[in-house]
XYZ file of C-alpha atoms in Angstrom:
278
model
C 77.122 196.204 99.494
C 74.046 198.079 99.492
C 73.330 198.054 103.676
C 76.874 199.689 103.983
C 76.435 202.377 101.113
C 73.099 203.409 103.066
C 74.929 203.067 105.972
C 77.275 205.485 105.066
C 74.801 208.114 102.891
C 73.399 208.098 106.773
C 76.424 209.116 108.458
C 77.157 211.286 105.962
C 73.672 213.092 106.804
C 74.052 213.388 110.303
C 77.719 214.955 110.140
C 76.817 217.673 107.868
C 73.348 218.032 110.088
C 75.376 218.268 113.372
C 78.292 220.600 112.162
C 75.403 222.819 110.935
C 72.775 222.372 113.657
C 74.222 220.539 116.842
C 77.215 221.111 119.293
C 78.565 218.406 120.807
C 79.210 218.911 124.525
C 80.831 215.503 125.523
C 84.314 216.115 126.474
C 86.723 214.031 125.727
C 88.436 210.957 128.077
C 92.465 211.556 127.579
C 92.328 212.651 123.922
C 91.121 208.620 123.122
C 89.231 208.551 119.884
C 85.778 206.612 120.147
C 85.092 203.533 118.933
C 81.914 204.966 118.279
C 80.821 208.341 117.847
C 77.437 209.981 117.799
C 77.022 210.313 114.741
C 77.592 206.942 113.794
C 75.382 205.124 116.919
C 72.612 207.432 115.280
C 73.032 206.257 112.049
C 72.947 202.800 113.432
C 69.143 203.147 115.330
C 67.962 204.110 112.189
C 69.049 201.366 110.006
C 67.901 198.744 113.058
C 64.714 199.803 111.786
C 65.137 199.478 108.140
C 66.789 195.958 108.511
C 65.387 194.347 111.315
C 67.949 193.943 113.281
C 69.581 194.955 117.059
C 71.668 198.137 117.163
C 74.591 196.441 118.705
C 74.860 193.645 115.724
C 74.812 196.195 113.225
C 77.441 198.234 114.915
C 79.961 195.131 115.605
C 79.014 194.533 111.612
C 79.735 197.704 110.112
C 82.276 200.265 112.433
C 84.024 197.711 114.970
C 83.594 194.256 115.954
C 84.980 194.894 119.527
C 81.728 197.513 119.861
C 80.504 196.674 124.056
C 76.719 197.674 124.544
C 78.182 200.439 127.083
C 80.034 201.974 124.218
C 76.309 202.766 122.829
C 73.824 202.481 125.563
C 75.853 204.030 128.654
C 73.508 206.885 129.908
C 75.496 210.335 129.244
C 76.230 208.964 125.820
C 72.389 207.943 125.339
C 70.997 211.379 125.909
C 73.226 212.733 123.385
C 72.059 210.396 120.875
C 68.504 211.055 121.805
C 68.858 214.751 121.301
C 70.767 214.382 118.169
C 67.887 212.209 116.984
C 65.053 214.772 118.187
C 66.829 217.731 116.501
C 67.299 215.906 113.710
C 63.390 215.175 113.079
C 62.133 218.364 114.327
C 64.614 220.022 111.538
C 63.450 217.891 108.929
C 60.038 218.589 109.690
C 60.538 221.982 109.865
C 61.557 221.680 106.432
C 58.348 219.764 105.335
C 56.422 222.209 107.224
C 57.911 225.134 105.034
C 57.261 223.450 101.701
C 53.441 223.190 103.051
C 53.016 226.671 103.941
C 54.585 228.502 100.890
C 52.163 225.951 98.698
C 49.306 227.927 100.774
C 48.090 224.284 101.918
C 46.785 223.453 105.228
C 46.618 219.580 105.631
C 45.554 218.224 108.837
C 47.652 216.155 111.143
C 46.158 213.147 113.320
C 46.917 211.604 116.774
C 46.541 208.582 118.376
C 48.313 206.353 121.023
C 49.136 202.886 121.754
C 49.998 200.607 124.655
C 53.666 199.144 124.035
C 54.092 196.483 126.174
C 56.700 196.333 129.010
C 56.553 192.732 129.617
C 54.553 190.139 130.079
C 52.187 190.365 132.287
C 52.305 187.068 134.329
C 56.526 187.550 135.018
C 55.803 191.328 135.762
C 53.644 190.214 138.452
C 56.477 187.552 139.839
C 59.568 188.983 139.295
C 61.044 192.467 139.322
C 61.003 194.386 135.791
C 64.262 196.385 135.219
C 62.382 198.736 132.723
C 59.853 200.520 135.056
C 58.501 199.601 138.520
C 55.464 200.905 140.087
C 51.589 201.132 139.780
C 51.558 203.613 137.071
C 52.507 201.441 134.392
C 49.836 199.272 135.027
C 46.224 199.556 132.834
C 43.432 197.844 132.425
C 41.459 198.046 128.947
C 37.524 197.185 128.927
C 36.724 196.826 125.423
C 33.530 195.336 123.472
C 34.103 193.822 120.680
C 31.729 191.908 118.248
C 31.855 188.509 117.928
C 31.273 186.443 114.653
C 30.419 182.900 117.045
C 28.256 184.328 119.592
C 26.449 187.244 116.973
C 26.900 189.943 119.352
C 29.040 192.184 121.213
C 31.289 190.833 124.166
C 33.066 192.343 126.985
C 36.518 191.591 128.233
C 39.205 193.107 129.963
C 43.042 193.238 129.148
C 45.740 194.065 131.359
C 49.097 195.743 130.052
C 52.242 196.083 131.893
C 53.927 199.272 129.375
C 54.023 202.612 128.103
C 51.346 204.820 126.609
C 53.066 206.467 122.968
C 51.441 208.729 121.283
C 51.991 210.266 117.760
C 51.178 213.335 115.820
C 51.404 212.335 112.009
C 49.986 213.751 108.610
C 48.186 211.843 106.188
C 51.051 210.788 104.498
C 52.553 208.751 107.772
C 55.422 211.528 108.504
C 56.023 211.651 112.083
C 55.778 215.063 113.285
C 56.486 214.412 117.210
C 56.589 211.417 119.201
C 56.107 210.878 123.357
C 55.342 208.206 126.098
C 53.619 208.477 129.521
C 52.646 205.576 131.787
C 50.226 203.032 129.902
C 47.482 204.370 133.149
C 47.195 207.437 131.537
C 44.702 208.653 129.250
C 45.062 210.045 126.018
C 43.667 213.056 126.357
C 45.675 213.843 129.624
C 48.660 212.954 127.582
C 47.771 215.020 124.682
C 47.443 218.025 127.060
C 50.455 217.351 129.304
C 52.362 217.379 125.905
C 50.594 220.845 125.178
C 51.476 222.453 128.619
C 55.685 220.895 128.263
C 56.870 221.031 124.867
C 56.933 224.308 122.837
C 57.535 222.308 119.467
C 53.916 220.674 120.330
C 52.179 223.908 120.949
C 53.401 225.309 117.580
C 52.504 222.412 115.562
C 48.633 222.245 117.537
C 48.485 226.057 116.272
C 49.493 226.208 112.542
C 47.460 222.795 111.478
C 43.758 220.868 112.008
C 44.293 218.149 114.716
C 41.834 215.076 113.939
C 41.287 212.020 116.154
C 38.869 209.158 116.880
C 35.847 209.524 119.173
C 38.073 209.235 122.514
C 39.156 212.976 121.715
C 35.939 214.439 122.755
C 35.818 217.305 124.836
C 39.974 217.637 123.987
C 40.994 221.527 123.150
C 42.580 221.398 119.558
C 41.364 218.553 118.216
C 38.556 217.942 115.800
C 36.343 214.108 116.324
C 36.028 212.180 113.549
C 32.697 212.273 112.363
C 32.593 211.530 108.297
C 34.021 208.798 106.272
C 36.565 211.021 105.063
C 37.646 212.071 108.413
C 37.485 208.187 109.239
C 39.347 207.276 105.904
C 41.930 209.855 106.994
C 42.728 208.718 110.197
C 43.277 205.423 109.508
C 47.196 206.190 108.392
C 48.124 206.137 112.213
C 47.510 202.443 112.293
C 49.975 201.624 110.270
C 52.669 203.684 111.931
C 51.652 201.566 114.993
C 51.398 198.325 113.341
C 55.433 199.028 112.249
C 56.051 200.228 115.587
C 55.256 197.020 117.514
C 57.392 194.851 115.643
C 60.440 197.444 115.738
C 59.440 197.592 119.878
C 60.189 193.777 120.013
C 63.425 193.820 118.386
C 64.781 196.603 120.596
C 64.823 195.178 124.058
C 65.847 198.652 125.702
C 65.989 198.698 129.623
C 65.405 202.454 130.265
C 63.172 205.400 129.268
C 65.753 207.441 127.466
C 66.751 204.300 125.110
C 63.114 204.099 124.181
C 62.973 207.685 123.371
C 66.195 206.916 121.313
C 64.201 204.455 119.796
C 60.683 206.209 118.914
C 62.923 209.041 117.435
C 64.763 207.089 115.227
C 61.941 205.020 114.377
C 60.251 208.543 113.826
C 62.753 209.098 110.886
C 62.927 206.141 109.488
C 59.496 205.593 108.804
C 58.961 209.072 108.012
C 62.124 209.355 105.430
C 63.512 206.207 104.596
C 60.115 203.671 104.433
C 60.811 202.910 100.906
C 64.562 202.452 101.075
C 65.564 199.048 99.405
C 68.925 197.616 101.419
């Protein structure tokens, strides 16, 4: 079967990556094997994007049908997936990164973010959310839009309940690095918290050309969008978001280091494995 022979070139891939690159610190419960290891649950959030479908199903269909979701989504084991994802990417990258320099090229990389939804809004204001409570995740978007019926622009507000990710990509939709603040924060004050936390960020900000739409003005490292070029450019983000909306929906995770889980694997899979046929 073709799913399982991917499924399996994947493994495969993250063995040899963590016996190279990646300790595993988890200690063992009474010498019990697994019925699940790392490698394998990573393997799995990858191919939940490439098929469509929830992590667990695919686990109970290809390693173990007796698979609980606290065998995969317990919260020690989660953060070991999620760094085993991140390392993963970043070496990958590093890789592509490599190729780019020696080849004396300099392409430029472009960020955006997006507002994931949390919930809907009229049952986050009734009932308690079990993803994230508080004010923060709140936003209101005033936009003004043209209208086709009325032949001019209108105003109108939205209101999210969700999460702010942003992405750094190049213009061939590879995923360099992927984040998520509360959906009240601004871009720009995400782009810069990013700057000030995570080394990986202020390395890849140095060596290439940061582009971004007219909301970037006044950001340090980043260049506005000003041509149709530039415009023409930038417009490769989109569909990175467009994918990551639906694969959002299928997931249904509960906290914030399953959604990291999630945008990292997502990260690779689009990035690596877009055109994979299973």
């Amino acid at each position: 079967m073709q799913l399982e022979k991917f499924c399996n070139i994947l493994l495969k891939n993250f063995q040899s990556f963590k016996v190279s690159f990646y300790k595993n610190t988890a200690k063992s419960n009474a010498g019990r094997k697994p019925k699940i290891t790392d490698e394998e649950i990573a393997a799995v959030f990858i191919l939940s994007y490439i098929t469509g479908m929830p992590v667990l199903k695919i686990a109970r269909q290809f390693i173990d049908d007796s698979i609980k979701s606290y065998h995969i989504f317990r919260k020690s084991r989660i953060k070991r997936i999620y760094e085993l994802l991140r390392i993963y990417l970043q070496m990958r990258i590093l890789s592509v990164i490599i190729e780019v320099l020696v080849s004396n090229k300099k392409p430029r990389l472009i960020v955006d973010g997006t507002i994931l939804p949390v919930a809907n809004v009229n049952r986050a204001k009734t009932q308690r959310i079990k993803r994230f409570n508080g004010k923060k995740f709140w936003v209101r978007r005033k936009r003004n839009l043209y209208s086709q019926h009325y032949k001019k622009r209108v105003k109108f507000e939205e209101i999210y309940y969700g999460v702010l990710v942003m992405i750094i990509c190049d213009t061939k939709g590879r995923v360099y690095d992927i984040w998520f603040h509360p959906a009240s924060y601004h871009e720009v004050k995400s782009f810069r918290l990013r700057a000030k936390t995570s080394i990986w960020f202020k390395r890849l900000i140095s060596l290439f050309e940061v582009i971004g739409d007219k909301g970037y003005r006044g950001c340090e490292n980043v260049i506005v969008c000003e041509t149709k070029e530039d415009k023409a450019q930038r417009q490769i983000i989109e569909s990175v978001f467009s994918r990551l909306k639906q694969f959002n929906a299928l997931s249904r995770w509960r906290k914030g280091i399953t959604l990291l889980s999630y945008l990292y694997a997502y990260a690779i899979g689009y990035s690596f494995f877009r055109y994979c046929e299973v």
